[in-house]
Short mmCIF file of C-alpha atoms and ligand atoms in Angstrom, two decimals:
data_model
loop_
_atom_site.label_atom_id
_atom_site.label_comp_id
_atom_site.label_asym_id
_atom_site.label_seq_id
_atom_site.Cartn_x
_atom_site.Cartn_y
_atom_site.Cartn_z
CA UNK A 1 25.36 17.63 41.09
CA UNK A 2 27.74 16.34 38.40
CA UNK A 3 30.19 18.70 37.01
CA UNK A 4 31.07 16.06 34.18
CA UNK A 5 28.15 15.88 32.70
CA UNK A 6 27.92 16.40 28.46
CA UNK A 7 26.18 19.36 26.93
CA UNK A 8 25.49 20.59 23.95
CA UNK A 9 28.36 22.74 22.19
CA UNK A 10 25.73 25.74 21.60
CA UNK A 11 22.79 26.99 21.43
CA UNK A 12 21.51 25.94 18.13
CA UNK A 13 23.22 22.24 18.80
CA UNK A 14 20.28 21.54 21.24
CA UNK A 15 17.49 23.15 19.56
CA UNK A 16 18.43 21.23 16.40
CA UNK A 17 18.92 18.27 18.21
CA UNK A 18 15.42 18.67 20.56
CA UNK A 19 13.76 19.90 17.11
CA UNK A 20 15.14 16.19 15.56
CA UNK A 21 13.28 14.35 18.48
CA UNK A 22 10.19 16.42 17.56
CA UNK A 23 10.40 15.96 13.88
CA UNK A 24 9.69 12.70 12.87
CA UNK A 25 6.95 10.06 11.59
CA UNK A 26 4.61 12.19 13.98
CA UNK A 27 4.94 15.34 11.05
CA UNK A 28 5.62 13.59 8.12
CA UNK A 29 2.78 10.48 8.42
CA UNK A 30 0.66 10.86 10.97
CA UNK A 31 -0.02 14.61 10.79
CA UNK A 32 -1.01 14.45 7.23
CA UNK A 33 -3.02 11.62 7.37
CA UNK A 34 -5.40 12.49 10.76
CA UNK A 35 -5.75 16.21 9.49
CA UNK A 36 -7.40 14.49 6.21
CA UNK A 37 -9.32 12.51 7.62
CA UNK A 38 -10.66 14.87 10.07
CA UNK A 39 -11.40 17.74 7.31
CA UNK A 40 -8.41 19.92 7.62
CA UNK A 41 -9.09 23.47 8.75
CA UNK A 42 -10.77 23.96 11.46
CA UNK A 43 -8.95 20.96 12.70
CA UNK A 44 -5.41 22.42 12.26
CA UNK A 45 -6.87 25.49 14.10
CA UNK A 46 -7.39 22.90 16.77
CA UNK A 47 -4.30 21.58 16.85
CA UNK A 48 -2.11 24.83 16.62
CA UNK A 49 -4.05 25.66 19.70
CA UNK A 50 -3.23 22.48 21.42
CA UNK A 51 0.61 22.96 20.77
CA UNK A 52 0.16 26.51 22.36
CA UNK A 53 -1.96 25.68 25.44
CA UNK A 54 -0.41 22.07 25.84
CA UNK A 55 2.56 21.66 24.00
CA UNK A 56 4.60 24.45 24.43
CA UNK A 57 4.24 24.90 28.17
CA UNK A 58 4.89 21.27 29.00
CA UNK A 59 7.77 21.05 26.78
CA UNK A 60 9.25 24.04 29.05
CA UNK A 61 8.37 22.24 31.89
CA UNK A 62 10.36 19.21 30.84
CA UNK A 63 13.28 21.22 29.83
CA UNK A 64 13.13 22.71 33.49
CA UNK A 65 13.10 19.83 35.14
CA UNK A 66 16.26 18.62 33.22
CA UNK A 67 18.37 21.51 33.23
CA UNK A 68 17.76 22.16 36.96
CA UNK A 69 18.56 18.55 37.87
CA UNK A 70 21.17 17.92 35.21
CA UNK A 71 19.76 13.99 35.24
CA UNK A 72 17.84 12.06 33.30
CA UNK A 73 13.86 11.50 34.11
CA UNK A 74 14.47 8.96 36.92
CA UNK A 75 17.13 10.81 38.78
CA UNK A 76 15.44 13.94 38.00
CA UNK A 77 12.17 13.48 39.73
CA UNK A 78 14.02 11.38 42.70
CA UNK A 79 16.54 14.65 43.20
CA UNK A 80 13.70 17.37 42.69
CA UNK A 81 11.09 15.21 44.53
CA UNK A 82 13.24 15.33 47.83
CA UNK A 83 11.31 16.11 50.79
CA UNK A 84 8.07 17.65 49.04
CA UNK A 85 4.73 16.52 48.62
CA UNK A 86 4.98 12.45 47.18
CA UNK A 87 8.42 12.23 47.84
CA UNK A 88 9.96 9.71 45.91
CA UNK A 89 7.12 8.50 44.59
CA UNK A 90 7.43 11.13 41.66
CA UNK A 91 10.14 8.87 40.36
CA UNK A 92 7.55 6.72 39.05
CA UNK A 93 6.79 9.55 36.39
CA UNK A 94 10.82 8.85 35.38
CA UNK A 95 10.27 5.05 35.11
CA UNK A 96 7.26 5.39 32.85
CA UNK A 97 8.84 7.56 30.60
CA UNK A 98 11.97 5.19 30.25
CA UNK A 99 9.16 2.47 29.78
CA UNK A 100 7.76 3.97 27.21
CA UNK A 101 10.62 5.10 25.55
CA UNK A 102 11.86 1.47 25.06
CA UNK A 103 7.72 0.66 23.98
CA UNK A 104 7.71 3.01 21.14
CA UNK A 105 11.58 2.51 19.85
CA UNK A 106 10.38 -0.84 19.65
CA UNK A 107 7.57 -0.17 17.00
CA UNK A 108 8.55 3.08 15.49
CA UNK A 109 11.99 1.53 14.27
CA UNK A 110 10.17 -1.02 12.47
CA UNK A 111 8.00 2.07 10.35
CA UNK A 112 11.51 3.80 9.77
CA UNK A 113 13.09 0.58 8.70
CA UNK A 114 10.41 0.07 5.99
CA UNK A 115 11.94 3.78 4.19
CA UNK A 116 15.44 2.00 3.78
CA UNK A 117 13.27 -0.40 1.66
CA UNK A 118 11.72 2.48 -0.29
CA UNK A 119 14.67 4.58 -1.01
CA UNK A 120 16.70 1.18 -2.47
CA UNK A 121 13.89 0.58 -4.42
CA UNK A 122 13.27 4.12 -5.57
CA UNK A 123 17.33 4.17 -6.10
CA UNK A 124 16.77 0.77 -8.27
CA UNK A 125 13.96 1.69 -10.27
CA UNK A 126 11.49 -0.99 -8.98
CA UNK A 127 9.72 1.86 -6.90
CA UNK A 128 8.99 3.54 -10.57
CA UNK A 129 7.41 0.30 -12.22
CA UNK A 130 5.57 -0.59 -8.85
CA UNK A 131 4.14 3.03 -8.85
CA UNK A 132 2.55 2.62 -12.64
CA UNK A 133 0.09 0.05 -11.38
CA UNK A 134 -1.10 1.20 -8.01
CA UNK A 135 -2.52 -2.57 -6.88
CA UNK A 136 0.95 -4.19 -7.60
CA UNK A 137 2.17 -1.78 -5.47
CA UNK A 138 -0.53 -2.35 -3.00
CA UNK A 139 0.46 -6.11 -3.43
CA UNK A 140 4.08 -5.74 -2.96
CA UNK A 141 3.59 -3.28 0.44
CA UNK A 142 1.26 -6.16 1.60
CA UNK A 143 4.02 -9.28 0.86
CA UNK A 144 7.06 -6.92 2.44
CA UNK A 145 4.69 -6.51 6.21
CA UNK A 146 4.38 -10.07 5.70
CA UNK A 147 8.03 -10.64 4.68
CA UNK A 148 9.42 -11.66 8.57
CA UNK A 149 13.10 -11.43 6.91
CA UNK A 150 12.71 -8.04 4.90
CA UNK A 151 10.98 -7.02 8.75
CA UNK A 152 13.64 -7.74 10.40
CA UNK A 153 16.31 -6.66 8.56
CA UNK A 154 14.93 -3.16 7.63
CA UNK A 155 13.90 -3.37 11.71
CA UNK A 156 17.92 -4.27 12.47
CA UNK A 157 19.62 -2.00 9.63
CA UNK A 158 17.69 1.22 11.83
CA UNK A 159 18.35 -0.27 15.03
CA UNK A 160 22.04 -0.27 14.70
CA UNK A 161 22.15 3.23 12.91
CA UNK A 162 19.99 4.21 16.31
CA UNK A 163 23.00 2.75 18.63
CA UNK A 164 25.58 3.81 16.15
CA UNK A 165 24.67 7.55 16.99
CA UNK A 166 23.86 7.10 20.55
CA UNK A 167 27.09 5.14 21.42
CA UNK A 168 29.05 8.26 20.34
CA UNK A 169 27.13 10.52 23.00
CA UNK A 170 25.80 13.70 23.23
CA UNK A 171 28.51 15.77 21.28
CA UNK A 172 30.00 13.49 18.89
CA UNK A 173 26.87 11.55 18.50
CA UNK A 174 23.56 12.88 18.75
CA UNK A 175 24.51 16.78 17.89
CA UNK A 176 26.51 16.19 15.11
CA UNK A 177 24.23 14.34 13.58
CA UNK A 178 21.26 16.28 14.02
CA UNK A 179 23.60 19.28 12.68
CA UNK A 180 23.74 17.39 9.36
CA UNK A 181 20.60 16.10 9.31
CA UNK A 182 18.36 18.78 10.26
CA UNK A 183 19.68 21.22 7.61
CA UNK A 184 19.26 18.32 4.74
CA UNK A 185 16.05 17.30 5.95
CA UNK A 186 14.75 21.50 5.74
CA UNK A 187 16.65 21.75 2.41
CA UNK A 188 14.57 18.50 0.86
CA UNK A 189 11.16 19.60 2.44
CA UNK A 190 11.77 22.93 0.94
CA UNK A 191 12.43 21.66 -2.24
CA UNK A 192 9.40 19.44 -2.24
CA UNK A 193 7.50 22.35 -1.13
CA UNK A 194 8.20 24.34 -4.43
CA UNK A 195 8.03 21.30 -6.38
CA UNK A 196 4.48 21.10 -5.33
CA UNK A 197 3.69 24.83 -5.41
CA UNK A 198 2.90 24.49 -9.72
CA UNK A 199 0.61 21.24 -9.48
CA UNK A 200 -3.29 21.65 -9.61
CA UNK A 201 -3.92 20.72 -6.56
CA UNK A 202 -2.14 23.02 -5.01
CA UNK A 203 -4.45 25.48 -4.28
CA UNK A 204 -7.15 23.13 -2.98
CA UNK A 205 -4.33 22.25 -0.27
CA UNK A 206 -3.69 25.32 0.79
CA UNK A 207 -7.58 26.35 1.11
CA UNK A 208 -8.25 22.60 2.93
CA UNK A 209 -5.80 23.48 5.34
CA UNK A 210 -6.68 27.08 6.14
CA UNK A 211 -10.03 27.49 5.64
CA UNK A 212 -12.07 26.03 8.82
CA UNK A 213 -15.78 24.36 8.53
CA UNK A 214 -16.25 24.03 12.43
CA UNK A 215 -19.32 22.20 11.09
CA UNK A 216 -16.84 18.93 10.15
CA UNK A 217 -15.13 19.17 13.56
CA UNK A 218 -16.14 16.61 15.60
CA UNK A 219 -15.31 15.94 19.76
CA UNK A 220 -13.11 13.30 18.68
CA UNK A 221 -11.14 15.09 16.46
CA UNK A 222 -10.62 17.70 19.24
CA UNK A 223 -9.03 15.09 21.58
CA UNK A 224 -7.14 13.37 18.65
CA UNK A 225 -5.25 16.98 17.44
CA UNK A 226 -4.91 17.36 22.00
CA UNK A 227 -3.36 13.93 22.21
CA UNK A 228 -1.14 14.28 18.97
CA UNK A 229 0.49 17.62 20.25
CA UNK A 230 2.09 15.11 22.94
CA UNK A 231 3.49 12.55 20.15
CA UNK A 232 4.54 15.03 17.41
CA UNK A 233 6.55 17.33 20.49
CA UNK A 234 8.16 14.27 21.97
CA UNK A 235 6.32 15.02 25.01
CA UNK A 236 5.53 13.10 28.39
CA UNK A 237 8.11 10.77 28.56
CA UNK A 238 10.93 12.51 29.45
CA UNK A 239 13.04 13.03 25.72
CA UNK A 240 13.21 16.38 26.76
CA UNK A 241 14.10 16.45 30.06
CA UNK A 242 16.81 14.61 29.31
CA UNK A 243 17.71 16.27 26.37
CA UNK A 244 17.21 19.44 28.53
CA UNK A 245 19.74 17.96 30.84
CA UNK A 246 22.55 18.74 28.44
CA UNK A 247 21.23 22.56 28.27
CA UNK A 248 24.23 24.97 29.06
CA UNK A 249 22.77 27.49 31.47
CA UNK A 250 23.66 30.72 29.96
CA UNK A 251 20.85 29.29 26.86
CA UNK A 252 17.49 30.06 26.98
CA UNK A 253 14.70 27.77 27.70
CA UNK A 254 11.90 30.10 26.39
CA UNK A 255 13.07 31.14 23.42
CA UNK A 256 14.27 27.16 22.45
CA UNK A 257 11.13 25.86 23.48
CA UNK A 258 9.31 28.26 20.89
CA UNK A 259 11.73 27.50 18.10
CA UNK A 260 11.21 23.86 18.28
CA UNK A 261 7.03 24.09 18.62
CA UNK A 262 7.52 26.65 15.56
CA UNK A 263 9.55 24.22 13.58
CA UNK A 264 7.95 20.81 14.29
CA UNK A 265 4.64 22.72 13.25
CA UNK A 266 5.84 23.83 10.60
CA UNK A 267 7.17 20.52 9.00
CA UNK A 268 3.41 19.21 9.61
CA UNK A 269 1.94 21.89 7.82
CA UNK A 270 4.64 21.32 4.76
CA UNK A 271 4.00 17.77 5.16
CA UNK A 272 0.84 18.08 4.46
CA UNK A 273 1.18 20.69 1.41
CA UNK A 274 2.89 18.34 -0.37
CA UNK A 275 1.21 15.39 0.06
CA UNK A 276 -2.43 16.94 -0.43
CA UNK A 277 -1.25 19.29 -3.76
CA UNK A 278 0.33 15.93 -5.32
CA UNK A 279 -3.16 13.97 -4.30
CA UNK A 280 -5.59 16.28 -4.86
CA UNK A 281 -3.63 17.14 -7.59
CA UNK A 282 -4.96 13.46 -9.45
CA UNK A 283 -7.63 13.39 -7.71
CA UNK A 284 -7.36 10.52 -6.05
CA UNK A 285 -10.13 8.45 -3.78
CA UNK A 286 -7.98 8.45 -0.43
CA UNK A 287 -8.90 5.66 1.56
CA UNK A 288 -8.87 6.14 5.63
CA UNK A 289 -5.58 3.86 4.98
CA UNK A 290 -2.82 5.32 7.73
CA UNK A 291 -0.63 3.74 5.04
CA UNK A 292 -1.06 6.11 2.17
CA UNK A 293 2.70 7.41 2.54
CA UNK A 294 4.03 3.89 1.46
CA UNK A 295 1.18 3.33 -0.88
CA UNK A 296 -0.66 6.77 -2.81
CA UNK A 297 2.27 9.26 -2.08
CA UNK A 298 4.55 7.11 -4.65
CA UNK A 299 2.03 6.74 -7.20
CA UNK A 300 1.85 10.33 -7.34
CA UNK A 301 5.32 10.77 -7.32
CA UNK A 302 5.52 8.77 -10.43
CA UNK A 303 2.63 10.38 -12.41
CA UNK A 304 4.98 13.86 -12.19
CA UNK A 305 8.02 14.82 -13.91
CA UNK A 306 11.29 13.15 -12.36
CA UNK A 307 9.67 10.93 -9.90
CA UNK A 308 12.39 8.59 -9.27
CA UNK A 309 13.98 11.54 -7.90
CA UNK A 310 11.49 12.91 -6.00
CA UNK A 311 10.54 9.53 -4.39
CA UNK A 312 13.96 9.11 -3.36
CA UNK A 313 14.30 12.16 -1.53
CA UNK A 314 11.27 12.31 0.44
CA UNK A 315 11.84 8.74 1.79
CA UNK A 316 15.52 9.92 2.33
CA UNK A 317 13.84 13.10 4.17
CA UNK A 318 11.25 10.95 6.29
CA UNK A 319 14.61 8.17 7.40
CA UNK A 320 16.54 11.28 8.55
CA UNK A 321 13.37 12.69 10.29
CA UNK A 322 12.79 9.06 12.26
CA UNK A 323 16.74 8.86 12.73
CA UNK A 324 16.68 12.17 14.80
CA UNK A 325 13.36 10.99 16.48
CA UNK A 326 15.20 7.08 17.42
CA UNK A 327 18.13 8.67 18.79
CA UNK A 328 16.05 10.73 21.29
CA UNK A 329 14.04 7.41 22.50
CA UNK A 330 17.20 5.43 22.90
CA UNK A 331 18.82 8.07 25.07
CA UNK A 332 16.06 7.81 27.61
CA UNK A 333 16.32 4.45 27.79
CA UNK A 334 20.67 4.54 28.00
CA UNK A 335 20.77 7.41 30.10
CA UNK A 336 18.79 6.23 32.44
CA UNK A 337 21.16 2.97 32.90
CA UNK A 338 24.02 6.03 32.79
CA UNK A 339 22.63 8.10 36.11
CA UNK A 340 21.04 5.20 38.07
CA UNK A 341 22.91 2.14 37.45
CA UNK A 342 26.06 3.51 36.66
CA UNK A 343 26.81 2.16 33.26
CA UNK A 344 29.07 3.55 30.92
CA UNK A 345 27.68 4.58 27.93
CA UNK A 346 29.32 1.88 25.44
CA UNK A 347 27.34 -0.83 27.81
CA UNK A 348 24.23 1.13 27.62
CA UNK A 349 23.88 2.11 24.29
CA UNK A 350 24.81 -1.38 23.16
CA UNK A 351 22.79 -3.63 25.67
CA UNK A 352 19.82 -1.50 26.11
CA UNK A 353 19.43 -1.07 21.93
CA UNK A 354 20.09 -4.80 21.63
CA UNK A 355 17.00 -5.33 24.39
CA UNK A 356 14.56 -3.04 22.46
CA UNK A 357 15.74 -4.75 19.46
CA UNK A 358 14.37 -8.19 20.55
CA UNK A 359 11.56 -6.60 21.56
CA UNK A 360 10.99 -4.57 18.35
CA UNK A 361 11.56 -8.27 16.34
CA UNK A 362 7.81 -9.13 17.91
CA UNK A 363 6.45 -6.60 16.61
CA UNK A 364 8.19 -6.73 13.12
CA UNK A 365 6.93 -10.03 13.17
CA UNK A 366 3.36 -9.31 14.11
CA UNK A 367 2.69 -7.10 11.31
CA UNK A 368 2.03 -10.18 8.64
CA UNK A 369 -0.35 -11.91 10.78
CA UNK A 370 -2.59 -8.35 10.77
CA UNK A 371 -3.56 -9.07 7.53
CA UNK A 372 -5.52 -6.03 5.85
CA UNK A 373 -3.29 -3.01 5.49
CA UNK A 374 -5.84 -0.24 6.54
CA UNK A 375 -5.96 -2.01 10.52
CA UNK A 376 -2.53 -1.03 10.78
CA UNK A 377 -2.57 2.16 12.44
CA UNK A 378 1.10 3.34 13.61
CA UNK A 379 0.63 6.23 16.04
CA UNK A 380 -3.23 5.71 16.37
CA UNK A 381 -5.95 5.72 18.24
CA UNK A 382 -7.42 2.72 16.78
CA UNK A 383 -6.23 -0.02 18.71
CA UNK A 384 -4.91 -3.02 15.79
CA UNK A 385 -4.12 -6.12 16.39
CA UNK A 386 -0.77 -8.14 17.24
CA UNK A 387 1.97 -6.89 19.24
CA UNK A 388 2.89 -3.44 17.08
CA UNK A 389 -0.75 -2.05 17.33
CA UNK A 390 -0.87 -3.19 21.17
CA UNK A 391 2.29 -1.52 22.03
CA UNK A 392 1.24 1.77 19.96
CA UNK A 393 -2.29 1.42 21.24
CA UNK A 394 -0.43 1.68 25.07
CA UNK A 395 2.12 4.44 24.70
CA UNK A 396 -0.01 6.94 22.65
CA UNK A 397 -3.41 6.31 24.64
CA UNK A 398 -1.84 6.19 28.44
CA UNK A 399 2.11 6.70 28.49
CA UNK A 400 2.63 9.65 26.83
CA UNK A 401 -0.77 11.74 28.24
CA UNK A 402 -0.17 10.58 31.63
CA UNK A 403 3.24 10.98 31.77
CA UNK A 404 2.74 14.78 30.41
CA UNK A 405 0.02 15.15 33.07
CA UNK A 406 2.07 14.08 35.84
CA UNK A 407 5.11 16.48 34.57
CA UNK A 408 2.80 19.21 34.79
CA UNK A 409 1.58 19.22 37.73
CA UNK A 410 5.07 18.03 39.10
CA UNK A 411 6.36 21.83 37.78
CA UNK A 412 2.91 23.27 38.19
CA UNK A 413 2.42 22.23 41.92
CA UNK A 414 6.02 20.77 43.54
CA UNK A 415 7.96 22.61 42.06
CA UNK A 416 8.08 26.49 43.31
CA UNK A 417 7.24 29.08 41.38
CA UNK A 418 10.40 30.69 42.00
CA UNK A 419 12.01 27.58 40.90
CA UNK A 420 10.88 27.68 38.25
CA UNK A 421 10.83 31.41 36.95
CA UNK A 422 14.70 30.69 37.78
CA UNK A 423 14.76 28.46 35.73
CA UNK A 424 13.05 30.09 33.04
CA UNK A 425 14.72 33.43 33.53
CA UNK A 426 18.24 31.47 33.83
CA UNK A 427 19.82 32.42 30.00
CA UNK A 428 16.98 34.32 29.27
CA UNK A 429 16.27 37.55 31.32
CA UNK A 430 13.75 38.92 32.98
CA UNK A 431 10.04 37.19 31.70
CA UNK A 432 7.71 39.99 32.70
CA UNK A 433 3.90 38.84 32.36
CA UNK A 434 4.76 36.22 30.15
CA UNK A 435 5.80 34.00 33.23
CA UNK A 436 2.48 34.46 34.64
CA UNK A 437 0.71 32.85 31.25
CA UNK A 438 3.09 29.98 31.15
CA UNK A 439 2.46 29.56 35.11
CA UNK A 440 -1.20 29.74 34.57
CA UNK A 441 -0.90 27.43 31.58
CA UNK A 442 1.00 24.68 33.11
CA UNK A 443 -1.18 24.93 36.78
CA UNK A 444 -4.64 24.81 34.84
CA UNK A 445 -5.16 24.43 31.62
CA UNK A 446 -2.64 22.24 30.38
CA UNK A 447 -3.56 19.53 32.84
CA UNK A 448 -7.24 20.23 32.46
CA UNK A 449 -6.49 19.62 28.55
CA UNK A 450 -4.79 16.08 29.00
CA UNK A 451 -6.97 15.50 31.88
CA UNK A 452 -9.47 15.26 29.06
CA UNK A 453 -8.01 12.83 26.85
CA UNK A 454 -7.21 10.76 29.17
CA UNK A 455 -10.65 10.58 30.29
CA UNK A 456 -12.01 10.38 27.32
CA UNK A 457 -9.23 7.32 26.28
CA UNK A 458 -10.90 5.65 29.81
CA UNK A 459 -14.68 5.69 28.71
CA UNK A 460 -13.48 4.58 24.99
CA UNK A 461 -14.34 7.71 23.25
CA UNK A 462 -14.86 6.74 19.45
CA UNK A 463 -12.08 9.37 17.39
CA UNK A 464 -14.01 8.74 14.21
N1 LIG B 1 8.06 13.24 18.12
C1 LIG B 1 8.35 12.09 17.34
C2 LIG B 1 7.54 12.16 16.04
O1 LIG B 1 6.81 13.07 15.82
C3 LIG B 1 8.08 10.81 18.08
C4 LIG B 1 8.65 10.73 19.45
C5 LIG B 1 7.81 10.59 20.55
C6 LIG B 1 10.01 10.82 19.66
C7 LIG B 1 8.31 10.57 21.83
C8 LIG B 1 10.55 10.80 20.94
C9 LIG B 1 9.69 10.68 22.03
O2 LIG B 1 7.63 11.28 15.24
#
């Protein structure tokens, strides 16, 4: 085992930073927009349940697996794996998860890109006159996905601020950032929060959210708010394990693992109290459109007092949210060229955000040729066309869920239970019963959960 190896100064430097791989495009876009369309309520109900059952014990099995083996996914299952059931086989699980982190950098840098658009043009004014006349800005959202230059270069611009953290490393780079980040990015959802709290539609977002009508729940919508607990959490593909790599042992992996499923929930839910109370607030017709945060949330924004402002800041908020979620993706993919091949991490960084770069210019470039803005579906179920909604369709519908399956019954079934309570215990203290629920948890129901989705992703459920 390496001595050498970076950690994180404290405590609260790796739950900030785990909590700014969690936080991201998952809470601030996708949440809002799948809990409206599937009825809110009873669906959040859902979906707080998932993160409890699913979530929460996988992400402590991920964090396990990294602390224990103090290597990234590859090395981790190879080192763990030794001599038990599969053997090295399990490194597989570690391959797939570096796969799919260099998949969905690829795609989701192009979606964070498209905020340093919005906050120039909030910061110029244009955002403000586009936002009086909601088909010109309609029209201009459709010319800049067809624009392969403004693509690329929003696509590059977040790309290099992605290496430009990662290159640094753990400390210098991906901690310190998240420890400015994180607080700004609470501070501005805050403020949006009581900036929505007075608008009419306030209430009617709150009572949408919290009040359940099991009658509007459909089967679909169960395995949608199941399958989204593994995107939102960062889950199945190893950003925590190696994150959890960099865990000094005296810190405790229970009591991070709640903090993060507490916060990243709830972001969603203040996600979504802003968005709905400024929506419902007008009124407005929402169309199934996944795009509604680049198209209805600044129209809203404008018909309210000091929406230049406000626009600004909430695209600033969602680019720091997607920053903290790149930075996790990209050190999968370097760290893995750090343990197994022996890179340094100036070489990795560089070369291995420069590959998912090129990739990531395919799909930048696919996006015009898609043609009718509600196909594109970023962290969907729908599968779209081109490259972007092929790679997305992949890593949310088999990567991620199998990935997560395979972790847990890697900790649920290889690993010891001892091991693991270790683990657990290590930083912590004695668990009592509530190592028997997590052990439970991880053994049965969380893979009989994901089990599910990805049996129903295998007979082509319909999530409508
Ligand atoms: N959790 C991030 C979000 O909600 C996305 C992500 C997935 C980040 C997997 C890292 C790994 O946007």
């Amino acid at each position: 085992m390496t001595t050498s190896r970076a950690q994180w100064s404290s405590r609260l430097g790796f739950v900030l930073a785990a909590a700014g791989s969690a936080i991201g495009l998952g809470n601030l876009w996708k949440f809002p927009y799948i809990t409206l369309e599937n009825h809110g309520g009873a669906f959040v109900l859902v979906y707080l349940a998932a993160i409890a059952v699913v979530g929460a014990p996988i992400m402590a099995a991920e964090i396990i697996l990294g602390r224990k083996s103090q290597l990234s996914p590859v090395g981790a299952f190879g080192l763990l794996a030794r001599g038990r059931p599969g053997g090295a086989r399990w490194r597989a699980v570690g391959y797939l998860g570096v796969l799919a982190g260099f998949v969905i950098l690829s795609y989701y840098s192009v979606v964070a890109g498209w905020t340093i658009r919005y906050i120039v043009m909030a910061a110029s004014g244009r955002l403000g006159e586009l936002a009086h006349h909601p088909e010109a800005l309609q029209g201009f959202f459709g010319a800049f996905l067809a624009s392969p230059g403004e693509q690329v270069l929003c696509h590059s611009l977040f790309m290099a601020a992605t290496v430009g953290v990662v290159y640094f490393g753990v400390g210098r780079g991906i901690e310190r950032t998240a420890r400015v980040l994180m607080p700004l990015l609470f501070a501005i959802l805050f403020a949006l929060v009581v900036y929505s709290i007075p608008t009419p539609g306030f209430g009617r977002a709150v009572v949408f959210l919290f009040r359940p009508s099991f009658a509007e729940l459909t089967a679909g919508g169960v395995l949608e708010a199941l399958g989204h607990s593994f995107f939102t959490l960062s889950l199945g593909m190893g950003a925590m394990l190696t994150y959890g790599s960099y865990m000094r042992r005296q810190d405790s992996i229970p009591h991070a693992t709640l903090t993060i499923c507490v916060l990243d929930t709830l972001i969603a839910i203040m996600a979504c109290l802003i968005m709905y109370s400024i929506i419902f607030s007008f009124d407005l017709e929402v169309s199934k459109s996944s795009t509604i945060l680049f198209t209805t949330i600044p129209v809203v924004f404008f018909k309210l007092p000091g929406g230049a402002i406000v626009s600004g800041l909430f695209y600033l908020l969602v680019a720091f949210a997607a920053l903290t979620s790149t930075i996790s993706l990209l050190e999968v993919v370097s760290s893995y060229t750090i343990d197994e091949l022996g890179w340094g991490r100036r070489r990795a960084s560089l070369t291995m955000g420069f590959a998912i770069w090129v990739f990531g210019v395919f799909s930048a470039l696919s996006l015009g040729s898609v043609g009718s803005l509600s196909r594109i579906n970023l962290i969907g179920r729908e599968s779209t066309t081109g490259v972007f909604g092929t790679l997305d369709y992949l890593a949310s519908n088999w990567f991620l869920p199998v990935g997560g399956l395979l972790i847990a019954l890697f900790a649920g079934w290889v690993l010891t239970g001892r091991e693991c309570r270790d683990e657990l215990e290590g930083g912590h203290g004695g668990l009592g019963w509530s190592y028997g629920v997590w052990r439970f948890l991880i053994r049965f129901a969380s893979p009989a959960a994901v089990g599910a989705i990805i049996v129903s992703v295998i007979l082509g459920a319909e999530y409508q």
